[in-house]
Structures are given as structure tokens and as C-alpha cells.
XYZ file of C-alpha atoms in Angstrom:
704
model
C 105.300 30.275 110.789
C 103.899 30.485 114.231
C 104.717 26.898 115.377
C 108.396 26.385 115.516
C 109.440 22.780 116.225
C 112.001 24.039 118.680
C 114.409 26.850 118.911
C 117.692 25.998 117.275
C 120.023 27.504 119.707
C 122.334 30.015 117.869
C 125.553 28.541 119.068
C 124.481 24.886 118.515
C 124.982 25.238 114.780
C 128.733 24.843 115.452
C 128.297 21.548 117.139
C 126.550 20.027 114.176
C 130.075 19.849 112.741
C 130.773 16.949 115.291
C 127.348 15.485 115.149
C 126.150 17.129 118.269
C 123.142 19.373 118.193
C 123.544 20.987 121.579
C 120.275 21.544 123.157
C 121.044 18.670 125.331
C 122.377 19.457 128.669
C 121.658 21.732 131.530
C 122.384 20.599 135.085
C 124.009 22.644 137.886
C 127.311 21.385 139.256
C 125.496 20.944 142.579
C 123.732 17.998 141.297
C 126.382 16.140 139.338
C 127.445 12.826 140.863
C 131.139 12.817 139.888
C 133.321 13.834 137.057
C 133.027 10.606 135.228
C 129.219 10.166 135.161
C 126.412 11.665 133.194
C 124.373 14.515 134.797
C 120.956 14.257 136.011
C 118.064 15.689 137.897
C 116.230 13.953 140.601
C 113.583 16.411 141.700
C 111.700 19.542 140.545
C 114.141 21.531 142.808
C 117.012 20.140 140.759
C 115.276 21.244 137.617
C 115.031 24.833 138.747
C 118.786 24.834 139.828
C 119.641 24.385 136.209
C 119.279 28.074 135.628
C 121.661 30.854 137.050
C 119.796 33.647 138.685
C 122.295 36.490 138.870
C 124.790 38.209 136.323
C 127.749 36.803 138.496
C 126.338 33.285 138.394
C 126.001 33.463 134.596
C 129.615 34.647 134.202
C 130.806 32.163 136.652
C 129.046 29.225 135.050
C 130.177 30.094 131.599
C 133.902 30.597 132.557
C 134.095 27.385 134.694
C 132.351 25.211 132.206
C 134.671 26.262 129.445
C 137.750 25.579 131.615
C 136.484 22.108 132.530
C 135.531 21.194 129.016
C 138.946 22.287 127.610
C 140.517 19.754 130.022
C 138.144 16.964 128.901
C 138.779 17.620 125.274
C 142.593 17.633 125.804
C 142.420 14.447 127.751
C 140.547 12.770 124.767
C 143.242 14.084 122.397
C 146.164 12.821 124.407
C 145.091 9.189 124.384
C 147.646 6.975 122.564
C 146.384 5.327 119.479
C 146.721 1.774 120.700
C 144.607 2.615 123.790
C 141.677 4.176 121.861
C 138.274 2.490 122.126
C 134.786 3.541 121.118
C 134.043 4.319 124.820
C 136.975 6.614 125.451
C 137.061 8.372 122.155
C 133.502 8.597 120.441
C 131.507 8.045 123.607
C 133.736 10.490 125.485
C 132.982 13.048 122.735
C 129.265 12.318 123.299
C 129.688 12.831 127.010
C 131.147 16.223 126.417
C 127.707 17.086 124.913
C 126.632 16.658 128.526
C 129.565 18.407 130.134
C 129.486 21.556 132.081
C 129.961 23.593 128.828
C 126.679 22.150 127.368
C 124.982 22.473 130.686
C 125.866 26.225 130.938
C 125.163 26.989 127.300
C 121.580 25.587 127.448
C 120.827 27.137 130.750
C 122.207 30.572 129.695
C 120.627 30.477 126.276
C 117.207 29.807 127.828
C 117.665 32.692 130.305
C 118.198 35.079 127.342
C 115.072 33.645 125.725
C 112.726 33.969 128.759
C 113.996 36.036 131.558
C 112.096 39.170 132.417
C 115.334 40.676 133.820
C 117.245 42.768 131.266
C 120.591 42.519 133.117
C 120.368 38.716 133.014
C 119.371 38.760 129.328
C 122.270 40.955 128.527
C 124.751 38.931 130.630
C 123.463 35.779 129.004
C 123.917 37.310 125.534
C 127.563 38.159 126.183
C 128.328 34.800 127.835
C 126.961 33.011 124.805
C 129.071 34.941 122.384
C 132.121 33.905 124.400
C 130.978 30.360 124.445
C 130.368 30.271 120.775
C 133.969 31.362 120.037
C 135.129 28.667 122.439
C 133.028 26.060 120.725
C 134.654 26.976 117.318
C 138.106 26.692 118.617
C 137.801 23.570 120.824
C 135.058 21.599 119.257
C 133.568 22.423 115.796
C 137.050 23.290 114.139
C 139.523 21.470 116.379
C 141.961 19.676 114.088
C 143.510 17.816 116.934
C 140.151 16.468 118.130
C 139.325 15.418 114.521
C 142.652 13.614 114.254
C 142.058 11.876 117.542
C 138.703 10.508 116.252
C 140.240 9.652 112.844
C 143.032 7.710 114.569
C 140.470 5.431 116.209
C 138.397 5.146 112.947
C 141.439 4.082 110.872
C 142.888 1.935 113.736
C 141.054 0.153 116.539
C 137.610 0.585 115.172
C 138.510 -1.777 112.259
C 138.909 -4.540 114.875
C 136.140 -3.601 117.344
C 132.684 -5.092 117.262
C 130.245 -2.226 117.454
C 126.459 -1.862 117.190
C 124.920 -0.462 113.999
C 123.919 2.704 115.890
C 127.530 3.158 116.991
C 128.770 3.219 113.469
C 125.860 5.475 112.412
C 127.144 7.924 114.976
C 130.700 7.449 113.977
C 130.117 7.995 110.279
C 127.938 10.936 110.920
C 130.312 12.604 113.106
C 133.307 12.123 110.745
C 131.154 13.390 107.805
C 130.165 16.543 109.698
C 133.806 17.160 110.724
C 134.781 17.035 107.076
C 131.743 19.189 106.115
C 133.283 21.765 108.623
C 136.658 21.875 106.806
C 138.744 19.714 109.002
C 140.458 18.069 105.898
C 141.567 21.431 104.618
C 144.907 23.121 105.013
C 145.572 25.149 108.140
C 145.236 28.526 106.501
C 141.838 27.768 105.134
C 140.642 26.268 108.442
C 141.615 29.337 110.256
C 139.365 31.467 107.767
C 136.534 28.936 108.444
C 136.997 29.309 112.243
C 136.856 33.026 111.807
C 133.742 32.938 109.675
C 131.950 30.507 112.097
C 132.680 32.892 114.931
C 131.388 35.898 112.994
C 128.241 33.829 111.949
C 127.524 32.775 115.392
C 127.484 36.279 116.617
C 125.315 37.485 113.779
C 122.776 34.734 114.257
C 122.506 35.453 117.908
C 122.064 39.122 117.167
C 119.303 38.409 114.685
C 117.259 36.382 117.135
C 117.891 38.767 119.962
C 116.698 41.772 117.906
C 113.517 39.899 117.113
C 112.939 38.918 120.722
C 113.531 42.511 122.081
C 111.306 44.249 119.510
C 108.339 45.426 121.558
C 106.462 47.248 118.751
C 103.054 48.492 119.426
C 100.356 50.797 117.988
C 97.935 52.965 119.738
C 94.301 53.478 118.697
C 91.018 54.886 120.005
C 88.223 52.740 121.181
C 86.124 53.327 118.168
C 88.996 51.650 116.113
C 88.530 48.382 117.927
C 85.062 47.555 116.641
C 84.330 43.955 116.140
C 86.667 42.909 119.220
C 85.139 41.353 122.317
C 84.718 43.731 125.309
C 86.858 41.296 127.483
C 89.788 41.529 125.203
C 89.535 45.357 124.986
C 89.252 45.667 128.653
C 92.445 43.580 129.016
C 94.467 46.040 126.795
C 96.836 48.534 128.405
C 96.186 52.253 127.751
C 98.301 55.397 127.233
C 97.965 58.260 129.579
C 95.482 59.935 127.164
C 93.228 56.898 127.020
C 94.471 55.361 123.788
C 94.477 51.491 123.642
C 97.867 49.784 123.060
C 97.911 46.890 120.760
C 101.224 44.679 120.667
C 102.760 42.515 118.231
C 102.407 39.367 120.370
C 100.630 36.571 118.549
C 97.381 36.449 120.682
C 96.805 40.141 120.134
C 97.859 40.122 116.408
C 95.701 37.327 115.422
C 92.626 38.453 117.357
C 92.848 41.834 115.626
C 93.451 40.488 112.174
C 90.541 38.089 112.396
C 87.984 40.183 114.183
C 88.558 43.793 114.122
C 86.167 45.359 111.550
C 88.192 48.650 111.216
C 90.547 48.213 108.264
C 92.855 51.081 109.319
C 93.638 49.234 112.581
C 94.193 45.934 110.883
C 96.588 47.720 108.394
C 98.525 49.581 111.035
C 99.056 46.452 113.141
C 99.894 44.334 110.108
C 102.520 46.874 109.172
C 103.949 46.878 112.679
C 104.064 43.146 112.890
C 105.686 42.550 109.671
C 108.387 45.132 110.302
C 109.465 43.800 113.647
C 113.370 44.046 113.847
C 113.333 46.199 110.796
C 115.494 47.891 109.788
C 118.039 46.704 112.411
C 117.991 43.089 111.066
C 118.435 44.077 107.446
C 122.271 44.332 107.532
C 122.445 41.503 110.062
C 120.684 39.086 107.604
C 122.650 40.457 104.630
C 125.926 39.703 106.321
C 124.581 36.116 107.464
C 123.701 35.362 103.801
C 127.038 36.664 102.521
C 129.147 34.822 105.037
C 127.231 31.589 104.713
C 127.906 31.648 101.046
C 131.676 32.348 101.675
C 131.648 29.402 104.096
C 129.985 27.069 101.580
C 132.556 27.979 98.919
C 135.497 27.353 101.188
C 134.091 24.043 102.005
C 133.805 22.995 98.366
C 130.163 23.677 97.761
C 128.631 25.969 95.047
C 126.085 27.488 97.374
C 125.110 27.456 101.145
C 121.913 25.710 100.074
C 124.048 22.943 98.696
C 125.972 22.670 101.954
C 122.889 22.926 104.152
C 120.851 20.278 102.387
C 123.676 17.802 101.658
C 123.189 15.795 104.837
C 119.375 15.996 104.848
C 116.782 13.607 103.521
C 116.228 15.620 100.425
C 120.069 15.838 99.673
C 119.958 18.633 97.101
C 118.346 22.161 96.585
C 117.227 20.801 93.165
C 115.136 17.995 94.697
C 113.655 20.389 97.318
C 112.784 22.917 94.386
C 111.175 19.999 92.449
C 109.114 19.044 95.547
C 108.024 22.738 95.906
C 107.145 23.120 92.294
C 105.016 19.925 92.133
C 103.046 20.816 95.300
C 102.582 24.486 94.223
C 100.982 23.242 90.945
C 98.543 21.132 92.936
C 97.782 23.631 95.569
C 97.408 26.491 93.189
C 94.183 25.081 91.738
C 92.564 24.810 95.130
C 93.952 28.241 96.317
C 92.111 29.780 93.267
C 88.924 28.085 94.264
C 89.209 29.380 97.847
C 89.905 32.832 96.460
C 86.757 32.836 94.424
C 84.693 31.653 97.430
C 86.094 34.460 99.589
C 85.540 37.305 97.097
C 82.007 36.211 96.295
C 80.815 37.431 99.632
C 83.040 40.104 101.141
C 82.441 41.720 104.517
C 80.822 45.019 104.421
C 83.403 47.842 103.966
C 86.164 45.446 102.592
C 87.201 45.953 99.029
C 89.688 44.366 96.727
C 92.628 46.101 95.188
C 92.415 47.722 91.761
C 93.793 44.596 90.230
C 91.312 42.332 92.108
C 93.395 40.983 94.985
C 92.794 40.581 98.653
C 94.898 43.068 100.793
C 97.201 41.131 103.126
C 95.662 42.760 106.291
C 92.234 41.839 105.069
C 92.745 38.143 104.399
C 92.272 36.779 107.885
C 89.298 38.983 108.495
C 87.735 37.964 105.207
C 88.244 34.256 105.831
C 86.926 34.531 109.340
C 83.847 36.305 108.130
C 83.252 33.692 105.436
C 83.593 30.880 107.971
C 81.265 32.475 110.461
C 78.578 33.046 107.651
C 78.769 30.063 105.527
C 80.013 27.408 108.003
C 78.377 29.011 110.967
C 81.753 28.955 112.779
C 82.773 31.619 115.035
C 86.365 30.950 116.305
C 85.673 33.122 119.455
C 82.809 30.871 120.307
C 84.931 27.678 119.712
C 87.540 29.160 121.946
C 84.973 29.216 124.821
C 85.368 25.453 124.764
C 89.076 25.424 125.170
C 89.968 27.057 128.546
C 93.758 26.758 129.053
C 93.711 24.496 132.200
C 91.177 22.001 131.109
C 92.482 21.911 127.623
C 95.984 21.026 128.858
C 94.439 18.180 131.018
C 92.496 16.812 127.996
C 95.565 16.862 125.847
C 97.589 15.109 128.603
C 94.791 12.462 128.845
C 95.064 11.761 125.112
C 98.943 11.220 125.431
C 98.470 9.151 128.507
C 96.192 6.760 126.730
C 98.012 6.507 123.401
C 101.629 6.561 124.742
C 101.012 4.743 128.036
C 102.095 7.615 130.177
C 101.278 9.306 133.475
C 101.599 13.100 133.945
C 101.871 14.727 137.240
C 101.933 18.450 137.593
C 104.142 19.674 140.396
C 104.380 23.020 142.212
C 107.477 24.993 141.191
C 109.040 27.920 142.912
C 112.128 29.914 142.056
C 111.679 29.762 138.241
C 112.375 32.811 136.021
C 108.667 33.765 136.173
C 105.509 32.912 138.219
C 103.773 31.565 135.124
C 106.219 28.769 134.753
C 104.807 25.173 135.422
C 106.413 21.788 135.807
C 105.101 18.389 134.675
C 106.691 15.031 135.631
C 106.285 12.361 133.066
C 106.175 8.621 133.878
C 105.762 5.393 132.141
C 102.381 3.903 133.106
C 103.257 0.266 133.114
C 106.201 0.449 135.673
C 105.909 4.024 136.997
C 109.486 4.786 135.730
C 110.241 8.488 135.584
C 110.831 9.588 131.897
C 111.581 13.106 132.754
C 110.399 16.634 133.472
C 108.678 19.200 131.265
C 108.699 22.888 131.949
C 105.781 24.919 130.528
C 106.097 28.741 129.937
C 102.940 29.532 128.004
C 102.081 33.166 128.263
C 103.300 36.297 126.375
C 105.338 39.096 128.158
C 107.747 41.750 126.949
C 111.175 40.536 125.656
C 110.263 36.888 125.905
C 110.880 34.631 122.865
C 107.885 35.533 120.748
C 106.869 32.282 119.021
C 106.123 28.699 120.183
C 108.841 26.215 120.524
C 110.311 23.242 122.295
C 113.827 22.966 123.726
C 115.571 19.961 124.851
C 117.550 20.692 128.010
C 118.539 17.177 129.022
C 118.338 14.366 126.381
C 116.734 11.016 127.370
C 119.727 8.750 127.443
C 121.919 6.478 129.788
C 124.818 6.777 131.984
C 127.939 4.765 131.965
C 126.405 1.916 134.051
C 123.266 1.720 131.604
C 121.016 3.463 133.943
C 118.321 5.672 132.319
C 118.824 9.496 132.574
C 115.595 11.392 132.788
C 114.989 13.939 129.994
C 114.180 17.544 130.700
C 112.504 19.860 128.200
C 111.010 23.284 128.077
C 107.884 24.325 125.929
C 107.470 27.870 125.245
C 104.285 29.463 123.808
C 102.498 32.865 123.877
C 98.909 32.042 124.544
C 96.286 34.617 125.759
C 96.320 35.314 129.495
C 93.184 35.099 131.680
C 91.236 38.205 132.379
C 89.236 39.062 135.512
C 86.053 37.665 133.893
C 87.374 34.809 131.814
C 90.138 32.204 131.971
C 92.552 31.918 129.259
C 90.748 30.747 126.109
C 92.624 28.910 123.259
C 91.679 29.356 119.660
C 91.821 26.199 117.624
C 95.070 27.452 116.144
C 96.443 27.656 119.836
C 95.215 24.181 120.611
C 96.970 22.820 117.500
C 100.201 24.717 118.429
C 100.019 23.115 121.864
C 99.624 19.571 120.364
C 102.551 20.465 118.126
C 105.071 21.597 120.559
C 104.028 18.812 122.991
C 104.677 16.438 120.355
C 108.289 17.637 120.088
C 108.451 17.262 123.963
C 107.191 13.738 123.892
C 109.700 12.838 120.999
C 112.488 14.158 123.168
C 111.344 12.235 126.335
C 110.563 9.007 124.498
C 113.485 8.935 122.126
C 116.037 7.527 124.644
C 119.289 6.357 122.920
C 122.648 5.187 124.079
C 124.284 8.173 122.282
C 123.103 11.461 123.697
C 123.800 13.257 120.545
C 121.190 11.139 118.621
C 118.600 11.260 121.408
C 114.973 12.474 120.930
C 114.553 15.279 118.392
C 118.201 15.084 117.285
C 117.223 13.837 113.825
C 117.610 15.215 110.313
C 116.062 18.656 110.147
C 113.665 17.870 107.345
C 112.269 14.994 109.479
C 112.121 16.600 112.847
C 108.622 18.149 112.241
C 107.177 14.791 111.415
C 106.240 13.573 114.961
C 104.738 17.060 116.038
C 102.807 17.611 112.813
C 101.355 14.017 112.975
C 99.964 14.640 116.555
C 98.199 17.825 115.397
C 96.116 15.524 113.210
C 94.522 14.175 116.438
C 92.424 17.378 116.393
C 90.767 16.194 113.201
C 89.006 13.346 115.105
C 85.596 14.092 116.731
C 86.154 11.810 119.709
C 89.355 13.603 120.480
C 87.659 16.985 120.196
C 85.131 15.849 122.573
C 87.634 14.636 124.973
C 89.846 17.755 125.022
C 87.079 20.479 124.922
C 85.156 21.858 128.007
C 83.113 25.007 127.915
C 84.652 27.419 130.459
C 81.153 28.084 132.021
C 79.204 24.909 131.646
C 81.888 22.392 131.308
C 80.076 20.844 128.281
C 82.201 19.490 125.417
C 81.912 20.796 121.886
C 78.425 20.006 120.598
C 78.340 17.298 117.764
C 76.987 19.872 115.266
C 79.715 22.344 115.970
C 82.389 19.475 115.748
C 80.940 18.457 112.370
C 81.097 22.099 111.029
C 84.660 22.397 112.425
C 85.847 19.301 110.731
C 84.101 20.312 107.493
C 86.459 23.372 107.674
C 89.619 21.253 107.661
C 90.438 21.815 104.012
C 88.678 25.120 103.750
C 91.964 27.089 103.228
C 94.500 24.357 102.713
C 95.451 25.654 99.302
C 96.165 29.073 100.478
C 98.167 27.670 103.512
C 100.254 25.504 101.425
C 100.956 28.310 98.973
C 102.261 30.471 101.777
C 104.414 27.570 103.179
C 105.913 26.974 99.708
C 106.543 30.779 99.317
C 108.527 30.765 102.573
C 110.326 27.541 101.569
C 111.353 29.202 98.317
C 112.390 32.271 100.093
C 114.881 30.401 102.206
C 116.312 28.543 99.295
C 116.552 31.697 97.099
C 118.395 33.594 99.899
C 120.938 30.831 100.100
C 121.513 30.238 96.455
C 124.675 31.389 94.488
C 126.092 34.739 95.275
C 127.039 36.673 98.331
C 124.805 39.696 97.801
C 121.173 39.360 97.698
C 118.372 41.947 97.368
C 116.321 40.402 100.185
C 113.343 42.706 99.676
C 113.176 42.203 95.992
C 113.299 38.448 96.365
C 110.610 38.462 98.976
C 108.469 40.698 96.880
C 108.735 38.792 93.720
C 108.072 35.414 95.494
C 105.059 36.744 97.307
C 103.562 38.082 94.059
C 104.227 34.941 92.026
C 103.565 32.305 94.512
C 100.637 33.941 96.276
C 99.019 35.765 93.298
C 95.597 36.266 95.012
C 97.057 38.341 97.879
C 98.369 41.761 97.314
C 101.832 42.647 98.404
C 102.280 45.597 100.719
C 105.388 47.606 99.956
C 105.955 48.349 103.596
C 106.252 44.543 104.428
C 109.768 43.439 105.558
C 108.723 40.174 107.070
C 112.165 38.558 106.503
C 113.766 40.768 109.201
C 111.941 38.699 111.855
C 111.749 35.404 110.084
C 113.822 33.421 112.633
C 113.861 30.209 110.421
C 116.244 32.009 107.989
C 118.943 31.589 110.652
C 117.745 28.570 112.600
C 116.616 26.491 109.606
C 118.797 28.065 106.969
C 117.711 26.836 103.586
C 115.565 23.905 105.069
C 112.242 25.609 105.660
C 110.820 23.287 102.945
C 111.122 20.600 105.765
C 107.702 21.589 107.188
C 105.890 20.559 104.024
C 108.333 17.689 103.397
C 107.845 16.205 106.703
C 104.106 16.618 106.558
C 103.922 14.109 103.841
C 105.406 11.507 106.144
C 103.253 12.692 109.151
C 99.924 12.196 107.342
C 101.077 8.817 105.924
C 101.818 7.578 109.356
C 98.712 9.158 110.893
C 96.445 7.448 108.291
C 98.065 4.140 109.312
C 97.584 4.762 113.109
C 93.992 5.876 112.663
C 93.188 2.430 111.211
C 94.050 0.902 114.637
C 92.525 3.672 116.821
C 93.978 7.051 117.897
C 93.769 5.991 121.661
C 95.066 2.417 121.066
C 98.152 1.958 123.205
C 99.347 -1.004 121.156
C 99.716 1.103 118.033
C 101.237 3.808 120.103
C 103.793 1.284 121.559
C 104.578 0.290 117.987
C 105.006 3.846 116.880
C 107.358 4.619 119.740
C 109.459 1.364 119.190
C 109.801 1.831 115.383
C 109.944 5.627 115.040
C 110.264 8.287 117.853
C 111.894 5.769 120.307
C 114.884 5.580 117.937
C 115.662 9.283 118.112
C 118.216 10.034 115.448
C 120.046 6.669 115.714
C 118.922 5.578 112.188
C 118.019 7.070 108.954
C 114.457 8.431 108.976
C 113.462 6.469 105.832
C 114.569 3.259 107.688
C 112.360 4.347 110.603
C 109.370 5.058 108.398
C 109.621 1.744 106.435
C 109.948 -0.200 109.533
C 106.642 1.165 110.951
C 104.621 1.297 107.621
C 105.939 -1.953 106.332
C 106.325 -0.289 102.840
C 107.839 2.849 101.298
C 105.977 6.129 102.315
C 103.962 8.036 99.851
C 102.090 11.148 99.400
C 98.528 9.690 99.042
C 97.303 10.515 102.530
C 99.011 13.978 102.380
C 97.327 15.027 99.202
C 93.957 13.572 100.162
C 94.096 15.211 103.669
C 94.746 18.660 102.013
C 92.124 18.115 99.439
C 94.850 18.508 96.646
C 94.309 15.315 94.817
C 91.170 16.289 92.995
């Protein structure tokens, strides 16, 4: 899926064993106040200082942070039982999530994701591997640390008066330690440690191989028919005048939707769906096998059982039942959509011998149908969404609904000239919430999807003073040409709303416990806030506010808005089918057994769950499907959380999408709590009832 909620940093999986999802800290030692306080940034210059700029600086930051963190952990362990308090034990553990180690890990991980400099990326990669191994030994699988925490839970905690959120953190932390094998004998724990180290390295290699895949195809100009001249002129050429088409999302989607030459679409489809193949085939095979071994060592039948046991859904069986029921409802509509599309195919487009749409034809056929029958041309609509003005319109929406003020600041010294910085303030008292970095355009070796990464969580220091959050939003939107600014397709605008939704969740979800701040919630709930904010684009007034023709400045015309909204459910059945297929793929890969025929599973699920689309034998999409490592078996969470997103959206829309009062209520009851309470409690608190699927099914047109 194009829109990732945020990149789950490879090494951070190890920290979930102690209830700490480490995408939480990144502050240079130059700006810390003293060794006993939280870290913070106070200016845009401080934000840029977060990131090391040389190989030596990366190596030094990693080394020094590990040494300092080892001392912090040892100090926590050595406290005597009678002296233990929540503050010097569990809160101290939480502070370690903002220590030099977490600082370095976040900064270095981001450098590998976005830096144009190969030497820096390689140095970052090597440093992260060392830090992963450190985290296994000293945090995720540290029996002495676990015993120190248990000492407090079994002792002084029984006499202390603690907040509900404190107990939630304690119980979650202890449960995660047990899930990581800390109750097992030493010999088994050593095996788990070794497996965790191997898995961390494999997961990092998987994502690195995807990021560094720069696959392209070359075609003659007559093979680009149907594409706009501005786009063609923006393409690089070979020495003999051939045009180079890359596998970045703007290029890929443009060609798939608009190029009328089937051979070009097929060739680019094949290249795109074979990124990181075959290099990632053995890597993913090893990840699946070792995750299964890990689950069995921890007392679970499968990795899917382990992975889902602490989620909202609880079990793979419940996730599969959710998928099965939704597949039945979406299948009827998907069949109707197929019949519509094939009733009027574009000239030169044919079905397969068994009457299926070829996978490289689907987007082209759907786009043709929309243009002809809905009078919708996505390229025309894109003219109303120039990047700069669209961003401003989006920020205006959020300012009104959430009661915020955004101020864009000049930034120098970042990893690339495209990087921008936005300061976020509360409107009513001008208090700084935090900083948001934007890196929005594609380039070679950059993380190739869209995502949000929390760098510093919104939390509090030891004196109760608010710490400003810091986040990064990465996207890969089309760049400006000499004749046109960057123009966003509707899918791009939706992606922007989505990832910005994660960023606001991170900034507004300030909690006392940093490990529970912002987006640090259950994985099958984390997509809820971002998917809900996508729905703002289904409102005519909002579309008016965020659109502005790049030449005339006029907003989207009313008739075009109406036709656009009429399209909302046009392909919802097909969309849901694909999402459910990917959800099933993740579950199947992590069911019983170490050895999986990944290609066969992918092929069988594609054929059975997307029966109207032909399967291409040369398709190895799973080799670049990053959610298989970052989300594990939990990809169902996108559809699962969308149910809640649409339920909340329907409730909010009754009060007005720009109504700051309902926005305040939403922050107070839901995203402002971060992960400090169970998601179902948050939902019921806001809705005043149990959530249900009514709005979800109605919105997707699946309740007929």
C-alpha cells in the first residue's frame, strides 16, 4: 500500500518487548540540559543538529550513546528493592527511551532512509546493526532489568498510589517482557537473544534492499503515447535518446493510468513488482522461518499468534473472520465494478483468454472509464492541486479544526535542499507543540513510500514542563518542471492528509509516559486517526478550500466536485479486495511452519481473492512489500482501523468538519491520550457507545 502510517524502524521491534516503540528521540548532545532531564529542541537550528553529517559523527554518536545508556540501565538495576519507586524504576526506563541511545538510533535510522550520500547511508546501516545487537542484550532481553522492574511490581508498587495510566504502562511493560521470554530459563533466553539479533539484521537488510533498488526501463518516445508532454520532457534520457522510466510512485502511477501503449505499461509493471527481487527472496524466507522459531520458543503456535496477541483483534482467527466477512460483502460490488469496466474497454485493450483484466491494464482501464463516463480526468483535477497551495489549504483545515497555528521556517543544513520545516503552535495560547520536517519529493535511494516518523514524542520533563514533539513526514510526490509547479493527483492529496494525520497524532498526543505518547498505540488502531482525516476530502467545502488552479487560482468548480464525489465508491469493492488479499498474505506467511512457498501463496491468494484480475507469473511484489517486516501479520489493521475511522468521522461530520469544539473533544478523548489507554475505551469515550460498522459499510457502498 502506498500510504504507510509511519516507518516502523527496524531495530525498534526489539523495544516493544519493554513497551517502548522507539521512534521517539533524536536530540544532539549539544542541546541537552543535563544528564537528569529530558531532551528537547528549542529552535529550527536545534532540529537540524539532530542528524549527524559525517561518517565519523555517525560512528561516534552510536558508540557514545551505547556507552551512556549502558550506565543508565546499570544504575536502574543496582537500586535496592526498598528504595524502588515508580519514578526511579519504571519512569527511569521510560526516560531511557529518550536517552542518547534512542536519540542516536532515530537520527541514524533517518539518515539511512533519506540521505543522498552513499557513505553516510552505509555508515548508518552498519551503526544500526551494532545498536540492534546492543538493544537485545541490554534492553529487550536483559533479565537483570526485568528482575529490577519485577522487584518494584511485587514490592513497593503494592503500596504506592499510582495513576491509571501508570498501571497501564506497568502492565504493558511487564507483559511485553514476558512475551519476549524473560520468564524462560537462561539457555532458552540466550537462543531468543540470538534470534532477535539475526531478525533485526534481516529486517534491516530487507528494507535497505527495497530503498536502494533503482530499477528503470527505457523506451522510445512513441512508446509514451497518452502521457502529457510536460511529463515526458521531465524524464531523463539515455545517450541514444531513449526515455528512462523509474519505479518511483509518481512515474509509475502516471504511466499505469495514462500511457496508451500496453507494452510500456507491462514492462514498467514488471519492473515495479520485482523491486528487490530476487535479493529479498532468501531474506524474507529467513525472516519468516526465524519468526516462527521465535514464536514457538515463546510458547505460541505461530508467529501470527504471537504478533496479534497484544492487539485489539487478539487472535489470527478473529482477524481471518473479519477478512472473510468483509470479502463476501466487497466481492459483490467488485463484480459489479468489473462488469462496468469491461463493458467499455479502451481501444487496443483486451481481456485475457479467461476474461480477466491484465494487471498492467487495470489502472488504465479504470482511468479511461472515469474520464468517459464520469467526465473525470485525474490530470485535469491535478491542475487544481499545486503542491504549495495545497499544503497551505491543508494546514488551514487543520488550524481551524484542531485550533492550531502553523509557521513555515527557513531551514539550512538538512540532508537535502527539498527539506522544509513547519512549527506548530496552539492557537489559544501560542504554546509551541513542536516541529515538523517535510521531505516530499522522490530521489534515488530515498525511502520510496510515504510515511511519518516520530523523532521526539510530545511529553513532559521531570518538572512537568511540556517537551515539544518533533516529527518527519516523507513522501514521493512529483516535482515541479520548468513549465508547471508540482501538481498533486487526488491520491497524492489523500496521502498528504493521511501522513499529516499521523504527524498531528504525534504532536497532540502528549502524555506523561513518553513510551505511550502520540502514535505509540496498538498497531491495529494506529491507522485510525490518519484514515479518518482522509475523509475530509469527501466534503465539497473542504475540496473548495484546499484546491486552487495553478494558473488561475480558481478552486475546483462545483460540477467537477460533484463528479469527483460521485466517484467515491466507484472502485471501493476492488480496493477492499486488494487490501484483504494483502492482509491474508501477511497472515498466511506467518501461520504454522518455518518454510513457506512465498510465491505460491501470493499467486494463490491473488487468484482467489482478486478473481477479476489476471495474475502475472513474473510478479514478485512480496519482495518489496515492506509491511511484511514492519507490520508482520498485522496488515489487516488498515481495514480494521478504517471501521473505527469512518464511525468517528460520521459523528464528527454531524457537528461540522471545521468545528473547533468537536475537534477539541476528539483530541481530548482520542488522539490526545496517545497510547495511555485501551483504544476501545477511547472510542467509547468519544462516541458514547460501542463502535460499529454501519458508517464503514455505507461509505464503501458495501451494505446494499
